[in-house]
CSV table of C-alpha atoms in Angstrom, one decimal:
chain,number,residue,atom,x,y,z
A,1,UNK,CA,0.0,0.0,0.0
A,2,UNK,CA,3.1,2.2,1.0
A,3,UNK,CA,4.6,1.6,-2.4
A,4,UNK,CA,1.8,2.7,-4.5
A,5,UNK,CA,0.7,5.5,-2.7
A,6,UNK,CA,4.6,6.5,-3.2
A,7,UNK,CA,4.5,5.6,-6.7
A,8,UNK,CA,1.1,7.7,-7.3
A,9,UNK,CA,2.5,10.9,-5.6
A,10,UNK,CA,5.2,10.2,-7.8
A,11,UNK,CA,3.3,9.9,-11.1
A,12,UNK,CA,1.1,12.6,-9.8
A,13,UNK,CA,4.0,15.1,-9.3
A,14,UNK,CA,5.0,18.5,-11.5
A,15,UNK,CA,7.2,18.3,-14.0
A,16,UNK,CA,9.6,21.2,-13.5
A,17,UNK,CA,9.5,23.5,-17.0
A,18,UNK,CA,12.9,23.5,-18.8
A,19,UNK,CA,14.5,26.7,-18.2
A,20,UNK,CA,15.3,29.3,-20.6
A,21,UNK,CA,18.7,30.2,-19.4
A,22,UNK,CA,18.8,33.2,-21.8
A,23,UNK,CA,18.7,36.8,-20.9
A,24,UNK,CA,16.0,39.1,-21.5
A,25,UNK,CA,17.4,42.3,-22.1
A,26,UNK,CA,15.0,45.7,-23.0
A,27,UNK,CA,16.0,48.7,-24.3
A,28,UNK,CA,16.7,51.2,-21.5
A,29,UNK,CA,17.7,48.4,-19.0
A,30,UNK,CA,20.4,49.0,-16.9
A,31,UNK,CA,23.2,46.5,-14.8
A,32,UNK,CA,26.4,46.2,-12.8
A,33,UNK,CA,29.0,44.1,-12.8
A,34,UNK,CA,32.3,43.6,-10.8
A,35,UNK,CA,34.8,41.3,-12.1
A,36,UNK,CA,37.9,40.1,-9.8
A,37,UNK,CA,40.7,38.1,-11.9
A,38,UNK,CA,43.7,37.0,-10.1
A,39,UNK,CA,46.8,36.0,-12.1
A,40,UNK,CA,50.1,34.3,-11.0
A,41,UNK,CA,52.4,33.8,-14.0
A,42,UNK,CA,56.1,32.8,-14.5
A,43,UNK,CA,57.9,33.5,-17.8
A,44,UNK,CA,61.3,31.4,-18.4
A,45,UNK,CA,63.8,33.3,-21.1
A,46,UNK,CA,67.4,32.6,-21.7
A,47,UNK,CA,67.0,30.6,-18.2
A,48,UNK,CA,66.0,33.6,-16.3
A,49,UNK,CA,63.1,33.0,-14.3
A,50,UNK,CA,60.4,36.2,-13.9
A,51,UNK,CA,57.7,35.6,-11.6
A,52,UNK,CA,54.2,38.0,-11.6
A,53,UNK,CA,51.6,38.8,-10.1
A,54,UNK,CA,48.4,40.4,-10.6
A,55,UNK,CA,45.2,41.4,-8.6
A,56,UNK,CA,42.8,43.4,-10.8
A,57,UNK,CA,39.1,44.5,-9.4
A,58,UNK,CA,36.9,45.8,-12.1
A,59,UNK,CA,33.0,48.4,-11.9
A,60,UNK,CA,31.1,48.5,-15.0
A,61,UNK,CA,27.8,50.0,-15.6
A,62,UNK,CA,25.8,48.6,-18.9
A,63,UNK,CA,22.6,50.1,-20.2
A,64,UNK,CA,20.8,48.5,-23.3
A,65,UNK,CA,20.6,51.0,-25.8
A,66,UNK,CA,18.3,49.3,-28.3
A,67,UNK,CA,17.1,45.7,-28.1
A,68,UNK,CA,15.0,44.1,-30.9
A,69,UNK,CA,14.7,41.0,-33.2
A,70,UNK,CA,17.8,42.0,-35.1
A,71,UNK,CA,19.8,42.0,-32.0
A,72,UNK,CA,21.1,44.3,-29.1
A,73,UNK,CA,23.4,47.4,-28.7
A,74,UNK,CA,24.9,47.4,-25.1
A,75,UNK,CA,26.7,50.6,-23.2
A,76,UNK,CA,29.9,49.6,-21.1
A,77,UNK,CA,30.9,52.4,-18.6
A,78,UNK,CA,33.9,51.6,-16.9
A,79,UNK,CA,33.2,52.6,-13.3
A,80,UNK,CA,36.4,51.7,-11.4
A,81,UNK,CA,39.7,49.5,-12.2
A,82,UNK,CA,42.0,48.3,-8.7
A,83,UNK,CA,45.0,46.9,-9.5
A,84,UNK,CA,47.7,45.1,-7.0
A,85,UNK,CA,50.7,43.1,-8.1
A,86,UNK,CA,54.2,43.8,-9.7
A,87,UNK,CA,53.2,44.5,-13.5
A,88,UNK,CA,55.0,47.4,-14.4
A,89,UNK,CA,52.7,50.2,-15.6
A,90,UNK,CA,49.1,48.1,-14.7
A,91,UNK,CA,48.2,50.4,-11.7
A,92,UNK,CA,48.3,53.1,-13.9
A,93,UNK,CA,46.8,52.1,-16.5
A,94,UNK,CA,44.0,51.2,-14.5
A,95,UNK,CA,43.6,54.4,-13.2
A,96,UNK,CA,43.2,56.2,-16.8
A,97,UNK,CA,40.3,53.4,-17.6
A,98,UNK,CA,37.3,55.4,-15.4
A,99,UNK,CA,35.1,56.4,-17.5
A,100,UNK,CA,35.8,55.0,-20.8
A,101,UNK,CA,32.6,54.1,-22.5
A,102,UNK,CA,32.4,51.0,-24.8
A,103,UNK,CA,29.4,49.9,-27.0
A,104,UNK,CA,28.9,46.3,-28.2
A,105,UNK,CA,26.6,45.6,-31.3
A,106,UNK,CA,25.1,42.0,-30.7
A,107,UNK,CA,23.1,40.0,-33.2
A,108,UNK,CA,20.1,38.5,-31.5
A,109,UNK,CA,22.4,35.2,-30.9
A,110,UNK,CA,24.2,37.4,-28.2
A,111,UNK,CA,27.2,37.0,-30.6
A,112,UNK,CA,28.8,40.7,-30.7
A,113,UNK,CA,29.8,41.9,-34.1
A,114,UNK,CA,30.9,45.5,-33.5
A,115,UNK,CA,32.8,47.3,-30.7
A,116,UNK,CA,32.9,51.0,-30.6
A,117,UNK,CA,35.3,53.4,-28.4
A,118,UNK,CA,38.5,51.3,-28.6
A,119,UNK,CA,40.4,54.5,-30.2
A,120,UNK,CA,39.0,56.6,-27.6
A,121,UNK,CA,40.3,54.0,-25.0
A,122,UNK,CA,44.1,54.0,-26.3
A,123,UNK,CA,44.0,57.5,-26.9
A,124,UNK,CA,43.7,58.2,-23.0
A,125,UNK,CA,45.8,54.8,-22.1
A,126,UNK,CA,48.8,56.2,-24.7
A,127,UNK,CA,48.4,59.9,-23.9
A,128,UNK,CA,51.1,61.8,-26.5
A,129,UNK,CA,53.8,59.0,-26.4
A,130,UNK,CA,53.5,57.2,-30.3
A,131,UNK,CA,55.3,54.5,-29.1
A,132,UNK,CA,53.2,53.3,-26.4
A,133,UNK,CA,49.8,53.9,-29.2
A,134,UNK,CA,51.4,51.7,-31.5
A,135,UNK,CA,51.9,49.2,-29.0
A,136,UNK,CA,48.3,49.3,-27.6
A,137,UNK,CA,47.0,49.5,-31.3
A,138,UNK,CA,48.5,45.9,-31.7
A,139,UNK,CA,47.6,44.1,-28.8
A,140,UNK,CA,43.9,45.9,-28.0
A,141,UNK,CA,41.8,44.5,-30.4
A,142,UNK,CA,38.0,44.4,-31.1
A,143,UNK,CA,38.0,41.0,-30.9
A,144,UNK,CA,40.3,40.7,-27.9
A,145,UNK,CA,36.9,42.8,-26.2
A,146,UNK,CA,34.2,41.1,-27.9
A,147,UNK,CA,35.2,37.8,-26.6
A,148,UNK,CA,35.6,39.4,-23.0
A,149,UNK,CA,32.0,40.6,-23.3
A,150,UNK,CA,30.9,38.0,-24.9
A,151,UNK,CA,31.3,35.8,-21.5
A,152,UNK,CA,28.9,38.0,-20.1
A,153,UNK,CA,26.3,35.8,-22.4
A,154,UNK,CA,28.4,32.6,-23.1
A,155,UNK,CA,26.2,30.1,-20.6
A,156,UNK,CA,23.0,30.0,-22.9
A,157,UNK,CA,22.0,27.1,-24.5
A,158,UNK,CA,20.4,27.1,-28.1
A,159,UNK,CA,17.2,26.5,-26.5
A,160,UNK,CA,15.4,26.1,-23.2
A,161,UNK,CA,16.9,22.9,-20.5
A,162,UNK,CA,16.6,20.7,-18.0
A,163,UNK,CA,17.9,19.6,-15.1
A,164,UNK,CA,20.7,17.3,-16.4
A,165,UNK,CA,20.8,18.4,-19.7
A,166,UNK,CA,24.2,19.3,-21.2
A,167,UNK,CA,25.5,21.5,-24.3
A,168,UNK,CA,28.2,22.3,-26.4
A,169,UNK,CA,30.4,25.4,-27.2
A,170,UNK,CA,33.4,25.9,-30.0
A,171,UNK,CA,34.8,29.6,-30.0
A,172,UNK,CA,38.0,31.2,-29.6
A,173,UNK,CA,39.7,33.1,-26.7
A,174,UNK,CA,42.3,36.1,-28.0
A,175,UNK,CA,44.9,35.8,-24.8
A,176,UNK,CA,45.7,39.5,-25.2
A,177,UNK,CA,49.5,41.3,-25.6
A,178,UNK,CA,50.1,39.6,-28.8
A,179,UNK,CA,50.0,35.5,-27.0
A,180,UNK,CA,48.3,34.2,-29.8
A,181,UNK,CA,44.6,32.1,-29.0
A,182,UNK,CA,43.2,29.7,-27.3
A,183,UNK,CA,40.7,27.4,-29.3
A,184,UNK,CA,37.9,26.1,-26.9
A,185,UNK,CA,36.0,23.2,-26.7
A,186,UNK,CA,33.6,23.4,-23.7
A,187,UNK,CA,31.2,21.4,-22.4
A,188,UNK,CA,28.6,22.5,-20.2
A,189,UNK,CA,26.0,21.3,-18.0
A,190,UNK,CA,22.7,22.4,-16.2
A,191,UNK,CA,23.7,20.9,-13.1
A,192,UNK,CA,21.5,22.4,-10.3
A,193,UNK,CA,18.3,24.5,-9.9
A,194,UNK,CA,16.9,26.1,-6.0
A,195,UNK,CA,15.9,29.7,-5.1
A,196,UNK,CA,19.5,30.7,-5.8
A,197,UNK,CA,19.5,30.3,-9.1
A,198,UNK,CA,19.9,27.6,-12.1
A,199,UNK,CA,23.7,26.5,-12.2
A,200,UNK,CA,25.8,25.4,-14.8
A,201,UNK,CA,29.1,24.0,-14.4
A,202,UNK,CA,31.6,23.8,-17.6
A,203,UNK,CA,34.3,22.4,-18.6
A,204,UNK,CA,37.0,23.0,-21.5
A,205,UNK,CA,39.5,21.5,-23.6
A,206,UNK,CA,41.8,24.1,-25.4
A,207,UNK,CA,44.6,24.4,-27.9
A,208,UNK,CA,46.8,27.1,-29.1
A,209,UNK,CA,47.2,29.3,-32.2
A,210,UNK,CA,49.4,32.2,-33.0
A,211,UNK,CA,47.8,35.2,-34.4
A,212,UNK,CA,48.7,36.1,-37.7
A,213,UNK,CA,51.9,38.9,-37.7
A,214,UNK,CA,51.1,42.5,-37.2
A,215,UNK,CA,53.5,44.6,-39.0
A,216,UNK,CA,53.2,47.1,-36.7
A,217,UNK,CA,54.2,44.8,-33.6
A,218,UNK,CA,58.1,45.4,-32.6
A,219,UNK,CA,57.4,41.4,-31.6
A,220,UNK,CA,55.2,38.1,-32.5
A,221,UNK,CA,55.1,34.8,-32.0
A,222,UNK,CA,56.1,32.1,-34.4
A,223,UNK,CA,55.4,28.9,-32.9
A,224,UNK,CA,54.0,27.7,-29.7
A,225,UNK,CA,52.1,24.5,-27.4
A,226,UNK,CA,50.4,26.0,-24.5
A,227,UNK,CA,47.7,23.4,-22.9
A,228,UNK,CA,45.0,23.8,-19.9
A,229,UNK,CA,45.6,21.5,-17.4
A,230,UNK,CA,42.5,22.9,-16.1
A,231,UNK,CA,40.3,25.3,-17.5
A,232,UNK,CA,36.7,25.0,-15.1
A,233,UNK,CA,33.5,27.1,-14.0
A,234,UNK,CA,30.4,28.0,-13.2
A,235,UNK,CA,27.7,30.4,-13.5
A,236,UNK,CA,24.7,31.0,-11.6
A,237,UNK,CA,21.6,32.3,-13.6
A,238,UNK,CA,18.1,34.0,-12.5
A,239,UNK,CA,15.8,32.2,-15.2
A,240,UNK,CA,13.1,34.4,-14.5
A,241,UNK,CA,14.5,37.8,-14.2
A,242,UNK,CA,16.5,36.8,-17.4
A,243,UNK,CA,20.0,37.6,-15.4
A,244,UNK,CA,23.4,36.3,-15.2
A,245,UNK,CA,24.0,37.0,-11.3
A,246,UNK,CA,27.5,35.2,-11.3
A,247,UNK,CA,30.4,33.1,-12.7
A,248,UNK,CA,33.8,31.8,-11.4
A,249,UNK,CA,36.5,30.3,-13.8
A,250,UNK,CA,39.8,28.7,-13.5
A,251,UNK,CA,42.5,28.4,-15.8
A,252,UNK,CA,45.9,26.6,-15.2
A,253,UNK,CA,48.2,27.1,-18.4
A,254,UNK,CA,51.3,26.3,-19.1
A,255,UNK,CA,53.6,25.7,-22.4
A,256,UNK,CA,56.1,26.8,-24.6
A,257,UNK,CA,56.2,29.5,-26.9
A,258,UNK,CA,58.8,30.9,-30.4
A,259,UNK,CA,58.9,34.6,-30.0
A,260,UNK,CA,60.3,36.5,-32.9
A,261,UNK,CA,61.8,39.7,-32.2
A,262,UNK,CA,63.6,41.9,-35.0
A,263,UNK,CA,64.2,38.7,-36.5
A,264,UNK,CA,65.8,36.7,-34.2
A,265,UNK,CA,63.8,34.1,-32.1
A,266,UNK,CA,63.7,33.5,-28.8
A,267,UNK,CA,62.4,30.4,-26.9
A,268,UNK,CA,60.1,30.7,-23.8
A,269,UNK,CA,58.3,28.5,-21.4
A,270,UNK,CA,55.0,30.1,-19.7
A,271,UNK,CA,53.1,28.9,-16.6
A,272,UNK,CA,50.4,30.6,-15.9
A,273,UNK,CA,47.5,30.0,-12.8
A,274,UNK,CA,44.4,32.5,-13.3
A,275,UNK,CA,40.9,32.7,-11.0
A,276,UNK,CA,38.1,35.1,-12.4
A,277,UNK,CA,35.3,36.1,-10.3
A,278,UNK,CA,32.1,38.1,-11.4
A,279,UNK,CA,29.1,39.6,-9.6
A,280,UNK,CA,25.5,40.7,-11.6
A,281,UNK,CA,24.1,43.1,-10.3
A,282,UNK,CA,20.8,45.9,-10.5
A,283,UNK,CA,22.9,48.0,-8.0
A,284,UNK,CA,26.4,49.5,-8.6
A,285,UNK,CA,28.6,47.5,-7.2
A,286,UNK,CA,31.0,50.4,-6.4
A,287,UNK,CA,32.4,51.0,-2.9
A,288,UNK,CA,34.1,54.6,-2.7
């Protein structure tokens, strides 16, 4: 008697909706988000040994512009940058990145095709020195920012989910400074659902390309294996406000790489050991 009555509360049960993990974004909508990435990295050249460090705390404000079946045009105000380690020049350059505004053009895959206010960005990061513009005109690309937006919206599947259910993504991931990119495989998974949110863990395979040369560069690399030994996440979505509200990654890289400066290559070895953090928010996240 036990057993049916279980099985008929059972058969008798809800069946939870799959959930559109996808956000809903209307023009004039506005969001905050703080981003902490910690990075430990050691460069080997010539048998020298250079060890780094890196704490960075980013603000931004976004407002939605225009939103319709075409696709999206997002605002990125640059609130605040913190930085803490012993990169030469970082803190500084942090400091000169308050107030630059950004604008993403996004097709309605969330897939941005357009960034705007990158010149205005390297103008105030390079100030009148031509040789630290060139340099930043190399390495700061618009699609080095698209794909650091574009993580903003990289959790949705192609259509709504259920608990369990797991999906594919193939994209690539500029490393910044001229590195090269990292092709990735990942696999994600709608592993969790309470009043906290929907979660979705991920994982990734990776492999490395070199960029193509920029004549411009003074330096690029030739050649190069660079592998994840881990590369892991999650994020935590609000399914029915149609909000990312967080997402944590880590990254553990390490490899070899051909850099070719004025002609004459040099070999280097790169480890590499980087934690991202980021917070969603309807409320700036600033603290004064």
């Amino acid at each position: 008697m036990t057993a049916l009555l279980t099985l008929t509360m059972v058969l008798l049960a809800p069946v939870p909706e799959p959930a559109p993990l996808k956000w809903k974004l209307a023009k004039g909508d506005v969001f905050y988000s703080k981003t902490a990435v910690s990075l430990k990295q050691t460069v080997t050249v010539m048998e020298k040994e250079v060890e780094q460090e890196q704490d960075q705390t980013t603000y931004n404000r976004f407002k939605v512009l225009t939103a319709d079946a075409k696709g999206y045009t997002i605002e990125q105000t640059m609130q605040k940058s913190e930085v803490k380690g012993n990169m030469p020049g970082a803190e500084d350059a942090a400091a000169k990145m308050k107030g630059i505004v950004l604008t993403y053009k996004m097709n309605e895959k969330f897939e941005v095709t357009k960034v705007e206010g990158i010149g205005d960005l390297i103008d105030k990061l390079a100030g009148e020195d031509k040789a630290v513009r060139k340099a930043l005109a190399s390495t700061l690309s618009e699609e080095l920012f698209a794909a650091g937006f574009a993580e903003l919206f990289r959790t949705a599947p192609d259509k709504p989910v259920k608990l369990g259910d797991k999906w594919n993504r193939n994209y690539k991931l500029p490393m910044g400074g001229g590195l090269g990119n990292l092709k990735i495989d990942a696999d994600f998974k709608y592993s969790k659902s309470g009043e906290a949110g929907d979660r979705v863990t991920w994982s990734a395979k990776t492999k490395y390309e070199v960029s193509k040369p920029d004549p411009d560069a003074p330096f690029h690399f030739t050649a190069g294996e660079l592998n994840a030994e881990e590369y892991t996440g999650e994020y935590l979505f609000d399914s029915k406000l149609g909000r990312l509200k967080s997402h944590t990654s880590k990254a553990k890289i390490n490899g070899t790489m051909t850099l070719s400066v004025n002609g004459m290559e040099i070999e280097m070895a790169m480890k590499q050991n980087i934690v991202t953090t980021s917070t969603i928010s309807e409320k700036s996240l600033v603290k004064d």
